[in-house]
Coordinates of N, CA and C in Angstrom, one line a residue:
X1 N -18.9 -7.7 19.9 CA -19.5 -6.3 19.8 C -18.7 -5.4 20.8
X2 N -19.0 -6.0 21.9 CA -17.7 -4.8 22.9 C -16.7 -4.7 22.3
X3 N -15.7 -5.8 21.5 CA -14.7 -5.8 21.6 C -14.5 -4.7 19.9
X4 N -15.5 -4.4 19.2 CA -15.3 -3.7 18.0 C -15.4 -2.2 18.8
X5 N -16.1 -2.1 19.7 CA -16.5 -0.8 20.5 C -15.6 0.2 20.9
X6 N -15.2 -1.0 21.7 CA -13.3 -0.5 22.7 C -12.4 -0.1 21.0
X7 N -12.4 -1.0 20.2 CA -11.1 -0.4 19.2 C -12.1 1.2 18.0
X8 N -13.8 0.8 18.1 CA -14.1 2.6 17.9 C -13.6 3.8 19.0
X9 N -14.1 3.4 20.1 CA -13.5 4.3 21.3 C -12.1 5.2 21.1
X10 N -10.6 3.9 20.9 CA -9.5 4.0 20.8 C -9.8 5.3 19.7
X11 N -9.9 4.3 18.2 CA -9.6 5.3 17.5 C -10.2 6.8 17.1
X12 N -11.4 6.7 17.7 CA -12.0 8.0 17.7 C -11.1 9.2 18.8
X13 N -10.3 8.4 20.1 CA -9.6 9.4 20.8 C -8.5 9.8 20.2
X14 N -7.9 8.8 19.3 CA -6.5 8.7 18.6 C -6.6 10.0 17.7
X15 N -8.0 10.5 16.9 CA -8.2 11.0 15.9 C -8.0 12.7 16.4
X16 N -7.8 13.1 17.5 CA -7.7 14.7 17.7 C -6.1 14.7 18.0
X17 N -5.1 13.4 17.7 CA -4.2 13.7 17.8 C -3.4 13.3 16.4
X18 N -4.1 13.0 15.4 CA -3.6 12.7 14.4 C -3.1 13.8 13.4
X19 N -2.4 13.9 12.5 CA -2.4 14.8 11.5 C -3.4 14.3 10.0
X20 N -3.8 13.8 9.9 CA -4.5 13.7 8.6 C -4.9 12.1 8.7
X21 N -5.9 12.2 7.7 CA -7.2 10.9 7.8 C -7.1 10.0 6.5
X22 N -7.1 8.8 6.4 CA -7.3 8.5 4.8 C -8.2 7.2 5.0
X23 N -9.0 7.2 3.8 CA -9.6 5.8 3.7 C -9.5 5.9 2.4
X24 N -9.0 4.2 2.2 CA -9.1 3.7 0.5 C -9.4 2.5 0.5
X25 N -10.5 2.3 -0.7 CA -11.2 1.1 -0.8 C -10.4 -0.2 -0.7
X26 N -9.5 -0.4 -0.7 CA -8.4 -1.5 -0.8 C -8.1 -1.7 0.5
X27 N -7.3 -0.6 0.9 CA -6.7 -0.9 2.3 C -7.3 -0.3 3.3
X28 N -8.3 0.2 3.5 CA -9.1 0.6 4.6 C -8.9 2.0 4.9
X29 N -9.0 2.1 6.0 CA -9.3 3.6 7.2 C -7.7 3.4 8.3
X30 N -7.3 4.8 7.8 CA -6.0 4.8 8.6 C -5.7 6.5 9.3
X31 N -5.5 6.5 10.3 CA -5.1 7.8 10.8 C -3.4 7.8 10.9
X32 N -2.7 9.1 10.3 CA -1.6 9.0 10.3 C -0.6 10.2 11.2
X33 N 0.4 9.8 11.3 CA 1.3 10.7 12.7 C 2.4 11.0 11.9
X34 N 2.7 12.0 11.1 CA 4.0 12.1 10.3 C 4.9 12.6 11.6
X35 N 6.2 12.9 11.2 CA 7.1 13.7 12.1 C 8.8 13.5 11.6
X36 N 8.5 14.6 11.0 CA 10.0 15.2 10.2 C 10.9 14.0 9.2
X37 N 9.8 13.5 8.2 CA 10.5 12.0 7.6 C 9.6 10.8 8.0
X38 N 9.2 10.6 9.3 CA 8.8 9.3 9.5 C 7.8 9.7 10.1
X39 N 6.6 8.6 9.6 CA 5.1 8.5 10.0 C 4.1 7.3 10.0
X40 N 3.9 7.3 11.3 CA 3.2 6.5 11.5 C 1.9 6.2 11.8
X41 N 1.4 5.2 10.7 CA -0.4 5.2 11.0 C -1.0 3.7 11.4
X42 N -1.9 4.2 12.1 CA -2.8 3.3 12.7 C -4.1 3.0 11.9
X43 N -4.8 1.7 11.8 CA -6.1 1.8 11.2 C -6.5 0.5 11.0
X44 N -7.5 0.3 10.2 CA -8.4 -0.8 9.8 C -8.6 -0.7 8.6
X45 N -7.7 -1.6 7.2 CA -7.1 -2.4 7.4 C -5.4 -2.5 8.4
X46 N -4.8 -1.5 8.1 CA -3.2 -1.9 7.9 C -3.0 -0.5 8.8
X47 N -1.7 -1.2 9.4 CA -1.5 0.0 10.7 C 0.7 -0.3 10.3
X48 N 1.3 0.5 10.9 CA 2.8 0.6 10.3 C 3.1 1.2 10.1
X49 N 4.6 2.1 9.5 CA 5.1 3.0 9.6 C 5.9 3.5 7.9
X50 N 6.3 4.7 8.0 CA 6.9 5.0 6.7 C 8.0 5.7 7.1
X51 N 9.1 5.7 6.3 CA 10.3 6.5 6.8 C 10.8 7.1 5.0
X52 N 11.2 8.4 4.9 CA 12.2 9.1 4.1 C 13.3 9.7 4.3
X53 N 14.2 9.9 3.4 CA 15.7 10.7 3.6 C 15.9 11.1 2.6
X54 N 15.4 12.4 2.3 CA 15.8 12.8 1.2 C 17.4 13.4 1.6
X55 N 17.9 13.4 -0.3 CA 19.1 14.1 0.0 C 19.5 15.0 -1.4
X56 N 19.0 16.2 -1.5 CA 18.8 16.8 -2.5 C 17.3 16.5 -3.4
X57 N 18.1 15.8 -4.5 CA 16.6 15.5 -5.3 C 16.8 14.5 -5.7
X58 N 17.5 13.6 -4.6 CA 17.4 11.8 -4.9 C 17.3 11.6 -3.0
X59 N 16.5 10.5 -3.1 CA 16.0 10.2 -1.6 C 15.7 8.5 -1.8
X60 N 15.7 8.4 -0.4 CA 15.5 7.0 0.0 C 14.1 6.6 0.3
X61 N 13.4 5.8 0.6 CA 12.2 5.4 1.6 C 11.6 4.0 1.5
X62 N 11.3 4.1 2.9 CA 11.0 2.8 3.5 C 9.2 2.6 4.3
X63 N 8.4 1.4 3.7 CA 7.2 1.6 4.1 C 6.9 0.0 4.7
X64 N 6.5 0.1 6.1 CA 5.9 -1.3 6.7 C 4.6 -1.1 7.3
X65 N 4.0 -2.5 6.6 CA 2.7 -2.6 6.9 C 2.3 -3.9 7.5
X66 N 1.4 -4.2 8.4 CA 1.1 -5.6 8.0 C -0.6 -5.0 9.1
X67 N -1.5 -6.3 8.6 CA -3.0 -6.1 8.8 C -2.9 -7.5 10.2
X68 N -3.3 -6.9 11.2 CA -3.3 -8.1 12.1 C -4.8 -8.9 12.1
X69 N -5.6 -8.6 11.6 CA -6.7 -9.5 11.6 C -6.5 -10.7 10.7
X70 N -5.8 -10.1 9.6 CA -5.6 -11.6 8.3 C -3.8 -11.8 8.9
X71 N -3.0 -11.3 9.5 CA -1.7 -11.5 9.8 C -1.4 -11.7 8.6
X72 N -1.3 -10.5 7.6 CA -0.3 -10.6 6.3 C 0.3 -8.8 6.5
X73 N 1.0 -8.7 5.6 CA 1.6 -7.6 5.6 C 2.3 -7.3 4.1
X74 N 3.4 -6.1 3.9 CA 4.2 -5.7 3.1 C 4.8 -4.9 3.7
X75 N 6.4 -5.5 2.6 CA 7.8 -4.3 2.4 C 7.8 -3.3 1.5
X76 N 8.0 -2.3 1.5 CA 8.6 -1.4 0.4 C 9.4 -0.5 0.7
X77 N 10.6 -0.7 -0.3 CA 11.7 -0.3 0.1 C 12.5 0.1 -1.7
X78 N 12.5 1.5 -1.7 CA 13.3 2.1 -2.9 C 14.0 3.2 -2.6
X79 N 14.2 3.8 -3.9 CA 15.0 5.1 -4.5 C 13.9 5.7 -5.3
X80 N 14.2 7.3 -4.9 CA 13.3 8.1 -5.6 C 13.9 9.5 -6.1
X81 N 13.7 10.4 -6.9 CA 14.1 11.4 -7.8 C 12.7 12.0 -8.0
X82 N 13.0 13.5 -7.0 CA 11.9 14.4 -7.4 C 12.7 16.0 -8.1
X83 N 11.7 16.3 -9.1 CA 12.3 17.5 -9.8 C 11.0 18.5 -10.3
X84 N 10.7 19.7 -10.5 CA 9.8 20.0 -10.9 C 8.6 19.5 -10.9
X85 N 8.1 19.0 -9.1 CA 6.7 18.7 -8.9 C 6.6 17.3 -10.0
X86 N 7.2 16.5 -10.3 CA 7.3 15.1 -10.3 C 8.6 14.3 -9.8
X87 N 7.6 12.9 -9.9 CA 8.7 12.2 -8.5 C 8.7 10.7 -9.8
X88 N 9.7 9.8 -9.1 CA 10.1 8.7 -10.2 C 10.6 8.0 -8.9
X89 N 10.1 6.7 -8.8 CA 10.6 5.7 -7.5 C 10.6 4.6 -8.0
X90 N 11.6 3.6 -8.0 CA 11.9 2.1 -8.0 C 12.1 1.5 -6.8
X91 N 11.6 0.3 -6.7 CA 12.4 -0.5 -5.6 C 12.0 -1.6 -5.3
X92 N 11.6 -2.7 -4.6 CA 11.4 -4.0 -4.2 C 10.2 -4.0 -2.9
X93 N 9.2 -4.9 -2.9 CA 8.5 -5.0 -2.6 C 7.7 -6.4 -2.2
X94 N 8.1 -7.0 -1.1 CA 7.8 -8.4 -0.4 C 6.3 -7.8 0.6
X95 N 5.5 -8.8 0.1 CA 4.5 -9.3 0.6 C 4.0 -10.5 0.9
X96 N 3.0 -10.9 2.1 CA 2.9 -12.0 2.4 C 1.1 -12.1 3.0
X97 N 0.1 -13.0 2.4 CA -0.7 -12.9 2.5 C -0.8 -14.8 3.0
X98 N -1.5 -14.5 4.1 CA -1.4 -16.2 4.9 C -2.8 -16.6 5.3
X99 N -2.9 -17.7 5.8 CA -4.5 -18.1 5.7 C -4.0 -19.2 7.0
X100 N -5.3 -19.7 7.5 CA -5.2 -20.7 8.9 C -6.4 -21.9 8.0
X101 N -5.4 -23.3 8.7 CA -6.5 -24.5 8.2 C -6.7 -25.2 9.5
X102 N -7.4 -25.5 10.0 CA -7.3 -26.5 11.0 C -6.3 -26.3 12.1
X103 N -6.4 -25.2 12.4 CA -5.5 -24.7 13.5 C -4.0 -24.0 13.1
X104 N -3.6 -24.2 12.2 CA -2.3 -24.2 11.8 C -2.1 -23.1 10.9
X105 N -1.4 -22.1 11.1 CA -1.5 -21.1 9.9 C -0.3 -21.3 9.0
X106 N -0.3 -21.1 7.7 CA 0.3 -21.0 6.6 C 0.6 -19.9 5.6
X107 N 1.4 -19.8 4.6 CA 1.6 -18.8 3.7 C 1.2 -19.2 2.4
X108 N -0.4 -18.7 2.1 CA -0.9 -18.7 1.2 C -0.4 -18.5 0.0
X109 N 0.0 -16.8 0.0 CA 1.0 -16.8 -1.4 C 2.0 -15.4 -0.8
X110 N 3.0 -15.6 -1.3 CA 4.0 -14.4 -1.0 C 4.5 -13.9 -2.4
X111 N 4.7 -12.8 -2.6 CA 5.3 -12.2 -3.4 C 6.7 -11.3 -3.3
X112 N 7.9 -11.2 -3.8 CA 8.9 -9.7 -4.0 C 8.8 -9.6 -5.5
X113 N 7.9 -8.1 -5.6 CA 7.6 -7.4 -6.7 C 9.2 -6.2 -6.5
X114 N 9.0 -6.3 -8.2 CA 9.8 -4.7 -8.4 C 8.6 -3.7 -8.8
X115 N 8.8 -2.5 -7.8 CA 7.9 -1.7 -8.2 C 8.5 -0.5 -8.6
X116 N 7.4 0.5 -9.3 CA 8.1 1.5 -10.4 C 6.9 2.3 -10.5
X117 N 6.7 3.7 -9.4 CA 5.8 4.9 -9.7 C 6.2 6.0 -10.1
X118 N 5.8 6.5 -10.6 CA 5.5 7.9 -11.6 C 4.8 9.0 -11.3
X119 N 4.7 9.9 -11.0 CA 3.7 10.9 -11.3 C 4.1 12.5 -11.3
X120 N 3.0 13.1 -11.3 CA 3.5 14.7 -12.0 C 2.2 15.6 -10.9
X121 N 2.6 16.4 -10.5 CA 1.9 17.2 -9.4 C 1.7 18.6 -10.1
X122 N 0.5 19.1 -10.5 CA -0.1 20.4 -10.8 C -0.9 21.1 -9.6
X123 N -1.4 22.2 -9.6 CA -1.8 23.0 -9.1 C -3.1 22.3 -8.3
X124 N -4.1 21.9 -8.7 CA -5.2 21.2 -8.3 C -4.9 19.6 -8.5
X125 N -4.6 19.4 -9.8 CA -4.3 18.3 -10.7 C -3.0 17.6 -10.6
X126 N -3.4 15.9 -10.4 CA -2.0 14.9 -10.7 C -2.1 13.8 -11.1
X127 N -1.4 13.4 -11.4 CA -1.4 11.9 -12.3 C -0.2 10.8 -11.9
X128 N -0.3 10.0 -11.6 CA 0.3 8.8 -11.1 C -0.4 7.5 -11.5
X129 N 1.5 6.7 -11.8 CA 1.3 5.4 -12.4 C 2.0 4.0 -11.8
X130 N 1.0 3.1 -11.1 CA 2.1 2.5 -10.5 C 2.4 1.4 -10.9
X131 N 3.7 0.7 -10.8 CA 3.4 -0.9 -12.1 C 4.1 -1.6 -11.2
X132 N 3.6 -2.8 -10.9 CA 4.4 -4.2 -10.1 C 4.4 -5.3 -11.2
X133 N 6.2 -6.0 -10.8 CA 6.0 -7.0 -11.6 C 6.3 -7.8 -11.1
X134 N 6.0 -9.1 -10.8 CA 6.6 -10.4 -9.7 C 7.9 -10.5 -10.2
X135 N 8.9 -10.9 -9.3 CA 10.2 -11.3 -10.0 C 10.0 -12.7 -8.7
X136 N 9.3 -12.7 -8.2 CA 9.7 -14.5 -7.2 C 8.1 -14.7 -6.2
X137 N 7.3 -15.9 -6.7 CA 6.1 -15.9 -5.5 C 6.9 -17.0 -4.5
X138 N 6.0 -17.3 -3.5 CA 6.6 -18.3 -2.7 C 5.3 -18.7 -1.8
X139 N 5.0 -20.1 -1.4 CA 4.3 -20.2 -0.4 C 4.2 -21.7 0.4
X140 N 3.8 -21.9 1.5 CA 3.9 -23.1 1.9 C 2.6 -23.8 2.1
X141 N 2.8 -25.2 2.8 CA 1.0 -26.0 3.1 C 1.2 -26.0 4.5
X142 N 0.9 -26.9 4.6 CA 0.1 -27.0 6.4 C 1.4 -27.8 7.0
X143 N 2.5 -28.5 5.9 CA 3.6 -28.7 6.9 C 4.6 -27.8 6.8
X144 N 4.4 -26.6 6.6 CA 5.4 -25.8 6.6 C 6.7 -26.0 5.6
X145 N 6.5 -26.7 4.6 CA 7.3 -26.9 3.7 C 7.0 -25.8 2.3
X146 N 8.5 -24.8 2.4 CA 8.0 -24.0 1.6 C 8.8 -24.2 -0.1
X147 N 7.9 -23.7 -0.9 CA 8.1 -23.8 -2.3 C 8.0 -22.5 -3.0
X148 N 9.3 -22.4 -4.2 CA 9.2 -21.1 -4.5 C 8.9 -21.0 -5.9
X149 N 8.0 -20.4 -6.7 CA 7.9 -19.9 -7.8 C 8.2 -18.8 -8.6
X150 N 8.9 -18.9 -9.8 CA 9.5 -17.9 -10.8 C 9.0 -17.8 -11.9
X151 N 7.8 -16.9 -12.2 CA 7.1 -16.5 -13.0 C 7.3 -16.7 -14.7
X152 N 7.1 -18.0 -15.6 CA 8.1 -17.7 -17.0 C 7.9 -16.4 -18.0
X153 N 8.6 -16.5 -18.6 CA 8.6 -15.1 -19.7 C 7.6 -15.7 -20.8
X154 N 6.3 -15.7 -20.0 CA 4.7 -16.1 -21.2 C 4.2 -15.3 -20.9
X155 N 3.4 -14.7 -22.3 CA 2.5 -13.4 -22.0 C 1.3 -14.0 -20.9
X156 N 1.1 -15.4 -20.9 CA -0.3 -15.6 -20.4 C 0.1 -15.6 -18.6
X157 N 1.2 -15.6 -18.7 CA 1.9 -15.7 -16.7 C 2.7 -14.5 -16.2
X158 N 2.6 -13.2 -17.1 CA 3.4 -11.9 -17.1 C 4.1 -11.4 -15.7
X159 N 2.8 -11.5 -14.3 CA 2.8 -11.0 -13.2 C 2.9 -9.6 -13.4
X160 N 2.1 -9.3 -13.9 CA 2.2 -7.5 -13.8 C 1.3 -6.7 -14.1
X161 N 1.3 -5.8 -12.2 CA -0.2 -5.0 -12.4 C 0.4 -3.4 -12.6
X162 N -0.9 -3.3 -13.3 CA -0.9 -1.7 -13.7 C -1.7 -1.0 -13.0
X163 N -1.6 0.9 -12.0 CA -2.6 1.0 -11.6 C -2.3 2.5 -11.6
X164 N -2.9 3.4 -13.1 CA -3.2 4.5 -13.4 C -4.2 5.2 -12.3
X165 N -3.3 6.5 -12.5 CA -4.8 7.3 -11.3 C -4.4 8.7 -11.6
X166 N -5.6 9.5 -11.5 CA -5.8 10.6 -11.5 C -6.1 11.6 -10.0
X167 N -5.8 12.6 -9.3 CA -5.7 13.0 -8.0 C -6.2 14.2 -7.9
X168 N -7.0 14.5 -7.0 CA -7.6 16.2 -7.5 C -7.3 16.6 -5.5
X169 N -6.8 17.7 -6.1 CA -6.4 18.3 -4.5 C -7.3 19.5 -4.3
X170 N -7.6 19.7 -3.1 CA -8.7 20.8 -2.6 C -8.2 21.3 -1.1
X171 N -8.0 22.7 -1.4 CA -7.7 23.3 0.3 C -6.4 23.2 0.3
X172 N -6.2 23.8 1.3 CA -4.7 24.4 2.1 C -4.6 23.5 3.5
X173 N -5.5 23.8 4.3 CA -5.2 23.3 5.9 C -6.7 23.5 6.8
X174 N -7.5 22.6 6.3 CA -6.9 21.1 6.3 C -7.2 20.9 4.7
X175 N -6.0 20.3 4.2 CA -5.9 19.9 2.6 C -6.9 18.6 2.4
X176 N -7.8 18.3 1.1 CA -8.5 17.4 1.1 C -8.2 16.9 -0.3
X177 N -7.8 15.5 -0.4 CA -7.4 14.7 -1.6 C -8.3 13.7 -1.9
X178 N -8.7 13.4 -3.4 CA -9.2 12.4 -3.6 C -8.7 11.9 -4.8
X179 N -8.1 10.7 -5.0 CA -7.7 9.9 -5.8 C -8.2 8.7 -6.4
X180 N -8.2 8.7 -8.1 CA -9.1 7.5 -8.3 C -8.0 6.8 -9.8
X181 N -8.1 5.7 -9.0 CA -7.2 5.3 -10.0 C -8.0 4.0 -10.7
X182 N -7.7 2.8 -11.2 CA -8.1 1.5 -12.0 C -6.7 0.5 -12.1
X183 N -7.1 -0.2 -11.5 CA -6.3 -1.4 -11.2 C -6.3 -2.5 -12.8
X184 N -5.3 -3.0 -13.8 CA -5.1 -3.6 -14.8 C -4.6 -4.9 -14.0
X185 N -4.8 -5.8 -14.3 CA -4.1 -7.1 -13.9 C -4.1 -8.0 -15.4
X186 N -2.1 -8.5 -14.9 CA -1.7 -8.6 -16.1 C -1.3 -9.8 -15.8
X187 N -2.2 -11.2 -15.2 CA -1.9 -12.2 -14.8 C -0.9 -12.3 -13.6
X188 N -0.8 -11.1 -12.6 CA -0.8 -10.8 -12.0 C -1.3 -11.5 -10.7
X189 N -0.5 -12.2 -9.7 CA -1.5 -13.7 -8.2 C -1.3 -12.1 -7.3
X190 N -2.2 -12.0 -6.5 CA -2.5 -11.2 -5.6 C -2.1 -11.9 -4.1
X191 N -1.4 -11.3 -3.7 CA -0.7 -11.6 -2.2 C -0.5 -10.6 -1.2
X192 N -1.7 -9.9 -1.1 CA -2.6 -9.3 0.2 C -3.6 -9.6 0.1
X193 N -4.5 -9.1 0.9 CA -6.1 -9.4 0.7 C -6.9 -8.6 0.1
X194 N -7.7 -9.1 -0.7 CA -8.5 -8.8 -1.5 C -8.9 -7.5 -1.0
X195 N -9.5 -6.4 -1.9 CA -9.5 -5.2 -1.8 C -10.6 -5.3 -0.6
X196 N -10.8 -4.0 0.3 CA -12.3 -3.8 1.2 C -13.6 -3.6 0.5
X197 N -14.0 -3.1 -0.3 CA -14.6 -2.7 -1.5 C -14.1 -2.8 -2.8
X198 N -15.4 -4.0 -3.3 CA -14.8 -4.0 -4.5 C -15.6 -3.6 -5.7
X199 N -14.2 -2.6 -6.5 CA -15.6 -1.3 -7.6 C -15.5 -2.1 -8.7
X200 N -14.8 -3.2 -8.9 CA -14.6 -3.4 -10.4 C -13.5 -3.2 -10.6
X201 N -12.6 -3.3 -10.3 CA -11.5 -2.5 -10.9 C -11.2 -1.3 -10.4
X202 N -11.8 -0.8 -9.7 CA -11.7 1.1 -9.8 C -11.0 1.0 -8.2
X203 N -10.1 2.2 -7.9 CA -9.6 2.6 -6.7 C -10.0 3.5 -6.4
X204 N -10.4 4.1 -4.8 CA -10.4 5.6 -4.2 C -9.9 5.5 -3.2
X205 N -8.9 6.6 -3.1 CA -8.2 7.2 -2.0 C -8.8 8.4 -1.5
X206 N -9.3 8.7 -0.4 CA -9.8 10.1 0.0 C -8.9 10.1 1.1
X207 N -8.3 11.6 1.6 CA -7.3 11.9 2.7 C -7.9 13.1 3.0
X208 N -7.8 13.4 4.3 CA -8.0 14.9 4.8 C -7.2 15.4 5.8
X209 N -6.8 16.6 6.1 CA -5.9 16.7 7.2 C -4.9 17.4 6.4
X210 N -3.6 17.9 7.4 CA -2.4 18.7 7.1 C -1.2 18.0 6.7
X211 N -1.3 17.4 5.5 CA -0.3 16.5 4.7 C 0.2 16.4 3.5

């Protein structure tokens, strides 16, 4: 109980220094620190950093995360093309979701997905589409002997999620987002942890703050 106290304390001081707030049903409550390209957030679940470079209207970016309570995490790392208020990103994406047996911790399941988002930015209104497909799982047992799996070309073993969403934007400063998307799973092994709330299927992103 003290010990959840001291990390409310922290982050409630953290929060008059943050630029903007987000909680989403999946990955929890995160306060974030942008600064010209790179930004860094703190939170419960997932705390880590994001980096961009754009260079004209093709850019780079880079996103690390990992949750220290479950000690799993993710990479993402692509190429992106933005033009008339829509954006188009490919790139690769390693995750690792691990579990403890009897003292010993292990890698439950790991994944490097190729990922591929989409979306289109209006006035109030946006739409985004995100698709992951496994191209390699991997995981070990309790002796540390690891084994790798490669997904076959069967519709019933596809590894591929789909996660449509719709985004409604409100305000200028402080700007207020709320995002709901729906998660498809296309046989699809999940290698984070299980969402924080779970709607069915359904996603919410709410964000507040100057972002």
């Amino acid at each position: 109980m003290r010990k959840l106290g001291l990390i409310l304390i922290l982050f409630f001081s953290m929060l008059s220094f943050g630029s903007y707030l987000t909680f989403d049903t999946n990955d929890g409550v995160a306060l974030h620190f942008p600064m010209n390209g790179f930004e860094v957030f703190v939170g419960y679940r997932y705390s880590g950093f994001s980096f961009s470079y754009p260079l004209w209207e093709i850019g780079s970016r880079v996103e690390m995360a990992i949750d220290p309570f479950s000690q799993s995490g993710y990479l993402m790392g692509g190429v992106y093309v933005e033009k008339d208020n829509s954006h188009l990103e490919l790139g690769l994406m390693p995750s690792i979701l691990s579990e403890q047996d009897n003292g010993s911790r292990f890698i439950k399941r790991g994944n490097l997905d190729f990922y591929l988002k989409a979306s289109h930015q209006m006035n109030l209104l946006g739409f985004e589409l995100l698709a992951q497909k496994t191209l390699l799982g991997f995981y070990t047992d309790t002796n540390k002997q690891l084994t790798f799996v490669i997904p076959p070309l069967e519709l019933e073993s596809m590894g591929v999620l789909l996660q449509p969403s719709v985004k409604f934007n409100l305000g200028q400063s402080p700007k207020v987002s709320i995002k709901i998307g729906y998660i498809l799973n296309l046989s699809w092994t999940q290698s984070l942890p299980s969402a924080l709330m779970n709607l069915g299927g359904f996603r919410i992103t709410f964000a507040v703050g100057d972002f």
